PDB file of C-alpha atoms in Angstrom:
ATOM      1  CA  MET A   1      -9.034 -29.241  -5.666  1.00 38.00           C
ATOM      2  CA  SER A   2      -5.884 -27.971  -3.972  1.00 40.00           C
ATOM      3  CA  ASP A   3      -6.118 -25.440  -1.176  1.00 44.00           C
ATOM      4  CA  ASP A   4      -2.907 -23.801  -2.384  1.00 44.00           C
ATOM      5  CA  TRP A   5      -3.549 -20.062  -2.226  1.00 43.00           C
ATOM      6  CA  ASN A   6      -1.003 -19.435  -5.000  1.00 43.00           C
ATOM      7  CA  SER A   7      -2.501 -21.590  -7.746  1.00 41.00           C
ATOM      8  CA  GLN A   8      -2.259 -20.032 -11.180  1.00 41.00           C
ATOM      9  CA  VAL A   9      -5.353 -18.334 -12.548  1.00 42.00           C
ATOM     10  CA  PRO A  10      -5.902 -16.786 -15.984  1.00 48.00           C
ATOM     11  CA  GLY A  11      -6.943 -13.169 -16.049  1.00 53.00           C
ATOM     12  CA  ARG A  12      -7.000  -9.914 -17.946  1.00 57.00           C
ATOM     13  CA  ASP A  13      -3.989  -7.753 -18.704  1.00 60.00           C
ATOM     14  CA  LEU A  14      -4.493  -5.395 -15.755  1.00 60.00           C
ATOM     15  CA  GLU A  15      -2.104  -2.675 -16.925  1.00 62.00           C
ATOM     16  CA  LEU A  16      -3.760  -2.610 -20.350  1.00 59.00           C
ATOM     17  CA  ALA A  17      -7.204  -2.502 -18.708  1.00 66.00           C
ATOM     18  CA  LYS A  18      -6.166   0.521 -16.613  1.00 66.00           C
ATOM     19  CA  ARG A  19      -4.875   2.262 -19.718  1.00 64.00           C
ATOM     20  CA  ALA A  20      -8.144   1.549 -21.530  1.00 62.00           C
ATOM     21  CA  PHE A  21     -10.125   3.076 -18.659  1.00 71.00           C
ATOM     22  CA  ASN A  22      -7.956   6.204 -18.563  1.00 68.00           C
ATOM     23  CA  LEU A  23      -8.328   6.653 -22.334  1.00 61.00           C
ATOM     24  CA  ASN A  24     -12.021   5.669 -22.341  1.00 70.00           C
ATOM     25  CA  ASP A  25     -11.081   3.161 -25.067  1.00 65.00           C
ATOM     26  CA  VAL A  26     -13.653   0.335 -25.224  1.00 70.00           C
ATOM     27  CA  GLU A  27     -11.780  -1.588 -27.907  1.00 66.00           C
ATOM     28  CA  LEU A  28      -8.591  -1.535 -25.865  1.00 60.00           C
ATOM     29  CA  SER A  29     -10.612  -2.808 -22.895  1.00 69.00           C
ATOM     30  CA  ARG A  30     -11.805  -5.767 -25.004  1.00 70.00           C
ATOM     31  CA  ILE A  31      -8.231  -6.556 -25.959  1.00 67.00           C
ATOM     32  CA  ALA A  32      -7.147  -6.377 -22.327  1.00 62.00           C
ATOM     33  CA  HIS A  33      -9.885  -8.775 -21.216  1.00 64.00           C
ATOM     34  CA  ASN A  34      -9.294 -11.233 -24.049  1.00 68.00           C
ATOM     35  CA  LYS A  35      -5.562 -11.344 -23.467  1.00 56.00           C
ATOM     36  CA  LEU A  36      -4.774 -14.140 -21.066  1.00 50.00           C
ATOM     37  CA  SER A  37      -2.151 -13.565 -18.423  1.00 46.00           C
ATOM     38  CA  TYR A  38      -1.076 -15.786 -15.573  1.00 42.00           C
ATOM     39  CA  GLU A  39      -0.263 -14.596 -12.108  1.00 44.00           C
ATOM     40  CA  ASP A  40       1.575 -16.933  -9.765  1.00 42.00           C
ATOM     41  CA  GLY A  41       0.031 -15.363  -6.660  1.00 40.00           C
ATOM     42  CA  HIS A  42       3.341 -14.107  -5.317  1.00 42.00           C
ATOM     43  CA  LYS A  43       3.559 -10.613  -3.948  1.00 44.00           C
ATOM     44  CA  THR A  44       4.251  -8.460  -6.971  1.00 49.00           C
ATOM     45  CA  GLY A  45       6.887  -5.781  -7.275  1.00 51.00           C
ATOM     46  CA  GLY A  46       4.087  -3.245  -7.561  1.00 55.00           C
ATOM     47  CA  ASP A  47       2.978  -4.018  -4.022  1.00 64.00           C
ATOM     48  CA  TYR A  48       6.425  -3.234  -2.679  1.00 73.00           C
ATOM     49  CA  VAL A  49       6.662  -0.140  -4.881  1.00 78.00           C
ATOM     50  CA  LYS A  50       3.599   1.226  -3.073  1.00 81.00           C
ATOM     51  CA  THR A  51       5.348   0.736   0.258  1.00 84.00           C
ATOM     52  CA  LEU A  52       8.503   2.333  -1.131  1.00 86.00           C
ATOM     53  CA  ILE A  53       6.551   5.372  -2.341  1.00 88.00           C
ATOM     54  CA  PHE A  54       4.706   6.051   0.900  1.00 88.00           C
ATOM     55  CA  GLY A  55       7.789   5.355   3.000  1.00 90.00           C
ATOM     56  CA  GLY A  56       9.790   7.695   0.785  1.00 91.00           C
ATOM     57  CA  LEU A  57       7.213  10.480   0.965  1.00 91.00           C
ATOM     58  CA  ASP A  58       7.066  10.211   4.758  1.00 91.00           C
ATOM     59  CA  GLY A  59      10.859  10.187   5.008  1.00 93.00           C
ATOM     60  CA  VAL A  60      11.390  13.219   2.763  1.00 94.00           C
ATOM     61  CA  MET A  61       8.759  15.378   4.434  1.00 92.00           C
ATOM     62  CA  THR A  62       9.718  14.348   7.974  1.00 92.00           C
ATOM     63  CA  THR A  63      13.373  15.254   7.513  1.00 94.00           C
ATOM     64  CA  PHE A  64      12.676  18.392   5.496  1.00 94.00           C
ATOM     65  CA  ALA A  65      10.369  19.633   8.250  1.00 93.00           C
ATOM     66  CA  VAL A  66      13.292  19.350  10.684  1.00 94.00           C
ATOM     67  CA  VAL A  67      15.620  21.158   8.286  1.00 94.00           C
ATOM     68  CA  ALA A  68      13.047  23.914   7.736  1.00 94.00           C
ATOM     69  CA  GLY A  69      12.555  24.352  11.477  1.00 93.00           C
ATOM     70  CA  VAL A  70      16.302  24.677  12.029  1.00 93.00           C
ATOM     71  CA  ALA A  71      16.563  27.180   9.161  1.00 92.00           C
ATOM     72  CA  GLY A  72      13.672  29.195  10.552  1.00 92.00           C
ATOM     73  CA  ALA A  73      15.381  29.375  13.928  1.00 90.00           C
ATOM     74  CA  GLY A  74      18.615  30.530  12.287  1.00 89.00           C
ATOM     75  CA  MET A  75      20.635  27.632  13.694  1.00 90.00           C
ATOM     76  CA  GLY A  76      23.756  26.193  12.116  1.00 87.00           C
ATOM     77  CA  ALA A  77      24.189  23.347   9.658  1.00 88.00           C
ATOM     78  CA  ASN A  78      25.560  21.074  12.388  1.00 90.00           C
ATOM     79  CA  VAL A  79      22.260  21.383  14.272  1.00 91.00           C
ATOM     80  CA  ALA A  80      20.341  20.454  11.115  1.00 91.00           C
ATOM     81  CA  LEU A  81      22.536  17.382  10.695  1.00 92.00           C
ATOM     82  CA  VAL A  82      22.225  16.203  14.295  1.00 93.00           C
ATOM     83  CA  LEU A  83      18.476  16.746  14.568  1.00 93.00           C
ATOM     84  CA  GLY A  84      17.814  15.597  11.014  1.00 92.00           C
ATOM     85  CA  PHE A  85      19.631  12.271  11.240  1.00 93.00           C
ATOM     86  CA  ALA A  86      18.409  11.587  14.777  1.00 94.00           C
ATOM     87  CA  LYS A  87      14.814  12.158  13.696  1.00 93.00           C
ATOM     88  CA  LEU A  88      15.308  10.234  10.448  1.00 93.00           C
ATOM     89  CA  ILE A  89      16.765   7.072  11.973  1.00 94.00           C
ATOM     90  CA  ALA A  90      14.414   6.981  14.955  1.00 94.00           C
ATOM     91  CA  ASP A  91      11.310   7.516  12.818  1.00 93.00           C
ATOM     92  CA  ALA A  92      12.475   5.026  10.168  1.00 93.00           C
ATOM     93  CA  PHE A  93      12.905   2.358  12.823  1.00 93.00           C
ATOM     94  CA  GLY A  94       9.514   3.146  14.330  1.00 93.00           C
ATOM     95  CA  ILE A  95       7.605   3.206  11.049  1.00 91.00           C
ATOM     96  CA  GLY A  96       9.364   0.086   9.729  1.00 91.00           C
ATOM     97  CA  LEU A  97       8.683  -1.864  12.906  1.00 92.00           C
ATOM     98  CA  GLY A  98       5.111  -0.587  13.026  1.00 90.00           C
ATOM     99  CA  ASP A  99       4.475  -1.649   9.443  1.00 87.00           C
ATOM    100  CA  TYR A 100       5.910  -5.105  10.139  1.00 89.00           C
ATOM    101  CA  LEU A 101       3.826  -5.615  13.294  1.00 91.00           C
ATOM    102  CA  SER A 102       0.598  -4.358  11.715  1.00 88.00           C
ATOM    103  CA  GLU A 103       1.057  -6.547   8.619  1.00 84.00           C
ATOM    104  CA  LYS A 104       1.889  -9.564  10.788  1.00 87.00           C
ATOM    105  CA  ALA A 105      -1.147  -9.012  13.027  1.00 89.00           C
ATOM    106  CA  GLU A 106      -3.424  -8.592  10.002  1.00 85.00           C
ATOM    107  CA  HIS A 107      -2.147 -11.799   8.395  1.00 84.00           C
ATOM    108  CA  GLU A 108      -2.585 -13.758  11.616  1.00 86.00           C
ATOM    109  CA  PHE A 109      -6.120 -12.433  12.083  1.00 87.00           C
ATOM    110  CA  ILE A 110      -7.176 -13.293   8.523  1.00 85.00           C
ATOM    111  CA  LYS A 111      -5.713 -16.785   8.756  1.00 85.00           C
ATOM    112  CA  SER A 112      -7.438 -17.416  12.087  1.00 86.00           C
ATOM    113  CA  GLU A 113     -10.766 -16.294  10.587  1.00 86.00           C
ATOM    114  CA  ARG A 114     -10.269 -18.656   7.658  1.00 86.00           C
ATOM    115  CA  ARG A 115      -9.548 -21.556  10.026  1.00 87.00           C
ATOM    116  CA  ARG A 116     -12.778 -20.741  11.874  1.00 88.00           C
ATOM    117  CA  GLU A 117     -14.792 -20.582   8.663  1.00 86.00           C
ATOM    118  CA  GLU A 118     -13.246 -23.861   7.493  1.00 87.00           C
ATOM    119  CA  TRP A 119     -14.178 -25.523  10.786  1.00 90.00           C
ATOM    120  CA  GLU A 120     -17.754 -24.303  10.412  1.00 85.00           C
ATOM    121  CA  VAL A 121     -17.927 -25.610   6.839  1.00 85.00           C
ATOM    122  CA  ASP A 122     -16.577 -28.988   7.924  1.00 87.00           C
ATOM    123  CA  ASN A 123     -19.013 -29.261  10.818  1.00 89.00           C
ATOM    124  CA  TYR A 124     -22.180 -27.475   9.650  1.00 84.00           C
ATOM    125  CA  ILE A 125     -22.030 -26.568   5.990  1.00 87.00           C
ATOM    126  CA  GLU A 126     -25.807 -26.144   5.748  1.00 88.00           C
ATOM    127  CA  GLY A 127     -25.644 -23.182   8.113  1.00 86.00           C
ATOM    128  CA  GLU A 128     -22.917 -21.560   6.022  1.00 86.00           C
ATOM    129  CA  LYS A 129     -24.851 -22.118   2.817  1.00 88.00           C
ATOM    130  CA  LYS A 130     -27.944 -20.549   4.378  1.00 88.00           C
ATOM    131  CA  GLU A 131     -25.913 -17.472   5.394  1.00 86.00           C
ATOM    132  CA  MET A 132     -24.535 -17.088   1.874  1.00 88.00           C
ATOM    133  CA  VAL A 133     -27.965 -17.470   0.282  1.00 90.00           C
ATOM    134  CA  GLU A 134     -29.348 -14.747   2.549  1.00 89.00           C
ATOM    135  CA  LEU A 135     -26.381 -12.524   1.767  1.00 88.00           C
ATOM    136  CA  TYR A 136     -26.935 -12.829  -2.000  1.00 89.00           C
ATOM    137  CA  MET A 137     -30.657 -12.282  -1.588  1.00 90.00           C
ATOM    138  CA  ASN A 138     -29.852  -9.039   0.248  1.00 90.00           C
ATOM    139  CA  LYS A 139     -27.848  -8.042  -2.821  1.00 89.00           C
ATOM    140  CA  GLY A 140     -30.939  -8.446  -4.996  1.00 90.00           C
ATOM    141  CA  MET A 141     -30.903 -12.084  -6.118  1.00 88.00           C
ATOM    142  CA  THR A 142     -33.983 -14.265  -6.002  1.00 91.00           C
ATOM    143  CA  GLN A 143     -33.944 -17.104  -3.488  1.00 90.00           C
ATOM    144  CA  ASP A 144     -33.901 -19.734  -6.242  1.00 90.00           C
ATOM    145  CA  ASP A 145     -30.944 -18.140  -8.059  1.00 91.00           C
ATOM    146  CA  ALA A 146     -28.981 -17.564  -4.848  1.00 88.00           C
ATOM    147  CA  THR A 147     -29.607 -21.141  -3.704  1.00 91.00           C
ATOM    148  CA  GLU A 148     -28.526 -22.564  -7.056  1.00 91.00           C
ATOM    149  CA  ILE A 149     -25.299 -20.545  -7.051  1.00 89.00           C
ATOM    150  CA  ILE A 150     -24.404 -21.503  -3.489  1.00 89.00           C
ATOM    151  CA  GLU A 151     -25.214 -25.184  -4.044  1.00 90.00           C
ATOM    152  CA  ILE A 152     -22.806 -25.248  -6.991  1.00 91.00           C
ATOM    153  CA  MET A 153     -20.151 -23.185  -5.236  1.00 88.00           C
ATOM    154  CA  SER A 154     -20.230 -25.273  -2.068  1.00 87.00           C
ATOM    155  CA  LYS A 155     -19.065 -28.305  -4.070  1.00 87.00           C
ATOM    156  CA  TYR A 156     -15.669 -26.630  -4.292  1.00 88.00           C
ATOM    157  CA  LYS A 157     -14.413 -26.093  -0.766  1.00 88.00           C
ATOM    158  CA  LYS A 158     -11.621 -23.615  -1.527  1.00 87.00           C
ATOM    159  CA  VAL A 159     -13.850 -21.484  -3.763  1.00 87.00           C
ATOM    160  CA  PHE A 160     -16.605 -21.525  -1.174  1.00 86.00           C
ATOM    161  CA  LEU A 161     -14.265 -20.606   1.686  1.00 87.00           C
ATOM    162  CA  ASP A 162     -12.545 -17.821  -0.260  1.00 86.00           C
ATOM    163  CA  THR A 163     -15.909 -16.367  -1.303  1.00 86.00           C
ATOM    164  CA  MET A 164     -17.237 -16.523   2.248  1.00 84.00           C
ATOM    165  CA  MET A 165     -14.150 -14.703   3.526  1.00 85.00           C
ATOM    166  CA  VAL A 166     -14.775 -11.832   1.119  1.00 84.00           C
ATOM    167  CA  GLU A 167     -18.561 -11.696   1.147  1.00 82.00           C
ATOM    168  CA  GLU A 168     -19.166 -12.316   4.863  1.00 82.00           C
ATOM    169  CA  LEU A 169     -16.074 -10.824   6.480  1.00 82.00           C
ATOM    170  CA  GLY A 170     -14.649  -8.493   3.836  1.00 80.00           C
ATOM    171  CA  LEU A 171     -11.246 -10.182   4.136  1.00 76.00           C
ATOM    172  CA  LEU A 172      -8.832 -11.204   1.393  1.00 75.00           C
ATOM    173  CA  LEU A 173      -6.403 -13.996   2.094  1.00 70.00           C
ATOM    174  CA  PRO A 174      -2.750 -12.984   2.068  1.00 68.00           C
ATOM    175  CA  ASN A 175      -0.518 -14.922  -0.279  1.00 66.00           C
ATOM    176  CA  ILE A 176       1.664 -17.379   1.613  1.00 59.00           C
ATOM    177  CA  ASP A 177       4.795 -15.771   0.143  1.00 59.00           C
ATOM    178  CA  GLU A 178       3.911 -12.321   1.483  1.00 68.00           C
ATOM    179  CA  SER A 179       6.397 -11.396   4.165  1.00 79.00           C
ATOM    180  CA  PRO A 180       5.510  -8.822   6.826  1.00 83.00           C
ATOM    181  CA  LEU A 181       9.221  -8.637   7.647  1.00 87.00           C
ATOM    182  CA  LYS A 182      10.102  -7.794   4.048  1.00 86.00           C
ATOM    183  CA  GLN A 183       7.304  -5.217   4.007  1.00 85.00           C
ATOM    184  CA  GLY A 184       8.719  -3.578   7.124  1.00 89.00           C
ATOM    185  CA  MET A 185      12.241  -3.603   5.705  1.00 92.00           C
ATOM    186  CA  VAL A 186      11.116  -1.928   2.473  1.00 90.00           C
ATOM    187  CA  MET A 187       9.361   0.751   4.514  1.00 92.00           C
ATOM    188  CA  PHE A 188      12.422   1.275   6.732  1.00 93.00           C
ATOM    189  CA  LEU A 189      14.924   1.473   3.862  1.00 93.00           C
ATOM    190  CA  SER A 190      12.678   3.725   1.759  1.00 93.00           C
ATOM    191  CA  PHE A 191      12.189   6.099   4.684  1.00 94.00           C
ATOM    192  CA  ILE A 192      15.956   6.227   5.274  1.00 95.00           C
ATOM    193  CA  LEU A 193      16.924   6.548   1.604  1.00 94.00           C
ATOM    194  CA  PHE A 194      14.568   9.369   0.663  1.00 94.00           C
ATOM    195  CA  GLY A 195      14.736  10.952   4.106  1.00 94.00           C
ATOM    196  CA  CYS A 196      18.442  11.606   3.514  1.00 95.00           C
ATOM    197  CA  VAL A 197      17.702  13.817   0.491  1.00 94.00           C
ATOM    198  CA  PRO A 198      17.012  17.067   2.426  1.00 94.00           C
ATOM    199  CA  LEU A 199      20.254  16.539   4.353  1.00 94.00           C
ATOM    200  CA  ILE A 200      22.592  15.964   1.395  1.00 93.00           C
ATOM    201  CA  SER A 201      23.567  19.608   0.992  1.00 91.00           C
ATOM    202  CA  TYR A 202      24.341  19.891   4.711  1.00 91.00           C
ATOM    203  CA  VAL A 203      26.497  16.735   4.680  1.00 91.00           C
ATOM    204  CA  PHE A 204      28.767  18.005   1.899  1.00 88.00           C
ATOM    205  CA  GLY A 205      28.723  21.748   2.544  1.00 80.00           C
ATOM    206  CA  TYR A 206      28.255  22.390   6.246  1.00 72.00           C
ATOM    207  CA  GLU A 207      31.865  23.511   6.810  1.00 74.00           C
ATOM    208  CA  ASN A 208      32.305  26.134   4.087  1.00 80.00           C
ATOM    209  CA  VAL A 209      28.901  27.011   2.594  1.00 82.00           C
ATOM    210  CA  ASP A 210      26.457  29.576   3.945  1.00 88.00           C
ATOM    211  CA  THR A 211      23.470  27.993   5.704  1.00 87.00           C
ATOM    212  CA  ASP A 212      20.979  29.939   3.578  1.00 88.00           C
ATOM    213  CA  ILE A 213      22.531  28.447   0.448  1.00 91.00           C
ATOM    214  CA  LEU A 214      22.481  24.990   1.989  1.00 91.00           C
ATOM    215  CA  PHE A 215      18.802  25.409   2.810  1.00 91.00           C
ATOM    216  CA  GLY A 216      18.067  26.585  -0.740  1.00 93.00           C
ATOM    217  CA  ILE A 217      19.820  23.517  -2.176  1.00 93.00           C
ATOM    218  CA  SER A 218      17.891  21.329   0.262  1.00 93.00           C
ATOM    219  CA  ILE A 219      14.624  22.857  -0.962  1.00 93.00           C
ATOM    220  CA  GLY A 220      15.541  22.055  -4.562  1.00 94.00           C
ATOM    221  CA  LEU A 221      16.604  18.467  -3.840  1.00 94.00           C
ATOM    222  CA  THR A 222      13.524  17.854  -1.720  1.00 94.00           C
ATOM    223  CA  GLY A 223      11.221  19.239  -4.409  1.00 93.00           C
ATOM    224  CA  PHE A 224      12.847  17.006  -7.014  1.00 93.00           C
ATOM    225  CA  ALA A 225      12.467  13.914  -4.798  1.00 93.00           C
ATOM    226  CA  LEU A 226       8.822  14.732  -4.067  1.00 93.00           C
ATOM    227  CA  ILE A 227       8.035  15.144  -7.765  1.00 92.00           C
ATOM    228  CA  MET A 228       9.738  11.848  -8.665  1.00 92.00           C
ATOM    229  CA  LEU A 229       7.813   9.997  -5.975  1.00 90.00           C
ATOM    230  CA  ALA A 230       4.578  11.722  -6.984  1.00 89.00           C
ATOM    231  CA  LEU A 231       5.041  10.715 -10.624  1.00 89.00           C
ATOM    232  CA  LEU A 232       5.664   7.115  -9.598  1.00 86.00           C
ATOM    233  CA  LYS A 233       2.589   7.221  -7.359  1.00 84.00           C
ATOM    234  CA  ALA A 234       0.493   8.681 -10.205  1.00 83.00           C
ATOM    235  CA  HIS A 235       1.640   5.935 -12.559  1.00 80.00           C
ATOM    236  CA  LEU A 236       0.848   3.228 -10.040  1.00 76.00           C
ATOM    237  CA  THR A 237      -2.597   4.573  -9.106  1.00 73.00           C
ATOM    238  CA  SER A 238      -3.557   5.757 -12.619  1.00 73.00           C
ATOM    239  CA  GLN A 239      -4.040   9.311 -11.354  1.00 77.00           C
ATOM    240  CA  GLY A 240      -3.168  12.505 -13.192  1.00 83.00           C
ATOM    241  CA  LYS A 241       0.569  13.180 -12.999  1.00 85.00           C
ATOM    242  CA  ILE A 242       0.259  16.968 -12.829  1.00 90.00           C
ATOM    243  CA  LYS A 243      -2.445  16.889 -10.171  1.00 89.00           C
ATOM    244  CA  THR A 244      -0.618  14.328  -8.030  1.00 87.00           C
ATOM    245  CA  SER A 245       2.669  16.218  -8.317  1.00 89.00           C
ATOM    246  CA  PHE A 246       0.989  19.511  -7.437  1.00 91.00           C
ATOM    247  CA  GLU A 247      -0.769  18.030  -4.399  1.00 89.00           C
ATOM    248  CA  THR A 248       2.463  16.427  -3.188  1.00 89.00           C
ATOM    249  CA  ILE A 249       4.477  19.627  -3.563  1.00 91.00           C
ATOM    250  CA  VAL A 250       1.793  21.689  -1.816  1.00 92.00           C
ATOM    251  CA  ASN A 251       1.636  19.180   1.037  1.00 89.00           C
ATOM    252  CA  GLY A 252       5.402  19.179   1.442  1.00 88.00           C
ATOM    253  CA  GLY A 253       5.574  22.971   1.136  1.00 89.00           C
ATOM    254  CA  LEU A 254       2.923  23.566   3.779  1.00 92.00           C
ATOM    255  CA  THR A 255       4.592  21.122   6.155  1.00 90.00           C
ATOM    256  CA  ALA A 256       7.935  22.848   5.743  1.00 90.00           C
ATOM    257  CA  ALA A 257       6.406  26.341   6.005  1.00 92.00           C
ATOM    258  CA  ILE A 258       4.724  25.493   9.298  1.00 94.00           C
ATOM    259  CA  SER A 259       7.943  24.039  10.668  1.00 92.00           C
ATOM    260  CA  TYR A 260       9.955  27.063   9.467  1.00 92.00           C
ATOM    261  CA  PHE A 261       7.517  29.492  11.083  1.00 94.00           C
ATOM    262  CA  ILE A 262       7.573  27.597  14.390  1.00 93.00           C
ATOM    263  CA  GLY A 263      11.371  27.675  14.407  1.00 91.00           C
ATOM    264  CA  TRP A 264      11.394  31.386  13.622  1.00 92.00           C
ATOM    265  CA  ALA A 265       8.723  32.147  16.246  1.00 92.00           C
ATOM    266  CA  ILE A 266      10.514  30.293  19.038  1.00 89.00           C
ATOM    267  CA  GLN A 267      13.866  31.836  18.220  1.00 84.00           C
ATOM    268  CA  ASN A 268      12.401  35.358  18.119  1.00 80.00           C
TER     269      ASN A 268
END
């Protein structure tokens, strides 16, 4: 058996299964589980969408907090632009780099643990089988059943290693095509893209539009961006759209209100 982590495996239609759960539809669940689908093991677009959503939410709320603080202090549009873009770019670089480094470190740690487990299997498989039997017995299996399962599983090295990684260490192997660098870039670009939204009105109207109007437009654009991101998040996590949108708006509103009050308090 190949040790290729990306070998194709049949499985249920996951999106249909989620829909069945949300609708409490047992028949739809049967259809989802009987419908074969093949996943090539590559990092899916959905994984990057998650990064895009959370990067976007961070970017929007970070920049809008700056804009709200400037508005609360009664400062001009040029101040909002300078502080907003400085904060946006610096934070985007930091969060993108941080995401890249954390993903890279996690991948390296998991791979090193797999190499260690593989070495132990190659050199003393009986000890590993004993550990797995004890683990399954702790989950409620009888010794005979646990031993039978492990004896069968241990014939297939990749299956045995992958199961040990999850059951013993709680670690899932990353797909070899997952790129920490790409993950960091998605986070960086998402933070920048959505973080620009609260500043749009100031970019185009700072010379001839009243700052209160600019701030009002910024509130509207920011609210729209937050709702769009919340709806996408709700779809991806199978949560209620109204509840997720409400929570996101409240979170963003409280963040901005605190920043506005601080700006007002310092200025006065």
